[in-house]
mmCIF file of C-alpha atoms in Angstrom:
data_model
loop_
_atom_site.group_PDB
_atom_site.id
_atom_site.type_symbol
_atom_site.label_atom_id
_atom_site.label_comp_id
_atom_site.label_asym_id
_atom_site.label_seq_id
_atom_site.Cartn_x
_atom_site.Cartn_y
_atom_site.Cartn_z
ATOM 1 C CA MET A 1427 123.391 115.152 76.679
ATOM 2 C CA PHE A 1428 119.478 114.673 78.032
ATOM 3 C CA ARG A 1429 120.205 111.025 77.074
ATOM 4 C CA ALA A 1430 123.052 110.801 79.474
ATOM 5 C CA ILE A 1431 121.212 112.058 81.919
ATOM 6 C CA ALA A 1432 118.170 109.676 81.461
ATOM 7 C CA ASP A 1433 120.157 106.860 81.879
ATOM 8 C CA VAL A 1434 121.398 108.035 84.389
ATOM 9 C CA LEU A 1435 118.415 108.613 86.046
ATOM 10 C CA ARG A 1436 117.156 105.320 84.801
ATOM 11 C CA GLN A 1437 120.236 103.417 86.727
ATOM 12 C CA ILE A 1438 119.349 105.204 90.086
ATOM 13 C CA ALA A 1439 115.504 104.065 89.795
ATOM 14 C CA GLY A 1440 116.724 100.678 88.576
ATOM 15 C CA ALA A 1441 119.001 100.427 91.870
ATOM 16 C CA VAL A 1442 116.281 101.965 94.267
ATOM 17 C CA ALA A 1443 113.743 99.718 93.016
ATOM 18 C CA THR A 1444 116.311 96.597 92.962
ATOM 19 C CA VAL A 1445 116.664 97.608 97.075
ATOM 20 C CA VAL A 1446 112.959 98.284 97.750
ATOM 21 C CA THR A 1447 111.692 95.179 96.327
ATOM 22 C CA LEU A 1448 114.600 92.609 97.973
ATOM 23 C CA PRO A 1449 112.867 92.138 101.572
ATOM 24 C CA PHE A 1450 109.293 91.581 99.430
ATOM 25 C CA ARG A 1451 111.049 89.068 97.981
ATOM 26 C CA ALA A 1452 112.549 87.862 100.369
ATOM 27 C CA LEU A 1453 109.241 87.245 102.550
ATOM 28 C CA ALA A 1454 107.484 85.890 99.437
ATOM 29 C CA ARG A 1455 110.059 83.117 99.014
ATOM 30 C CA LEU A 1456 109.514 82.538 102.815
ATOM 31 C CA PHE A 1457 106.538 82.038 102.643
ATOM 32 C CA GLY A 1458 105.687 80.544 98.766
ATOM 33 C CA GLY A 1459 108.223 78.095 100.379
ATOM 34 C CA ALA A 1460 106.260 77.000 103.005
ATOM 35 C CA SER A 1461 102.800 76.817 100.931
ATOM 36 C CA ARG A 1462 104.501 75.150 98.165
ATOM 37 C CA SER A 1463 106.418 72.650 100.240
ATOM 38 C CA THR A 1464 102.692 71.794 101.726
ATOM 39 C CA GLY A 1465 101.264 71.905 98.665
ATOM 40 C CA ARG A 1466 103.385 69.210 97.043
ATOM 41 C CA SER A 1467 103.394 66.669 99.414
ATOM 42 C CA GLY A 1468 99.477 67.296 99.914
ATOM 43 C CA GLY A 1469 98.928 66.171 95.911
ATOM 44 C CA ARG A 1470 101.990 63.177 96.335
ATOM 45 C CA ALA A 1471 99.402 61.557 99.127
ATOM 46 C CA GLY A 1472 96.528 62.121 96.830
ATOM 47 C CA ARG A 1473 98.418 60.881 93.939
ATOM 48 C CA ALA A 1474 99.172 57.773 95.878
ATOM 49 C CA ARG A 1475 96.025 57.033 97.198
ATOM 50 C CA ARG A 1476 94.429 57.586 93.874
ATOM 51 C CA VAL A 1477 96.680 54.305 92.556
#
């Protein structure tokens, strides 16, 4: 019986954690994508100069 209660609580906690982290994940994708795109273009330009 306690295992069933623990499983339900785990599922609820998992759902809450997912909902709470969604906005932060979205922001991380936005800012991470912007920094990656600039970093990649700079890296490609640097490689082209070296060759």
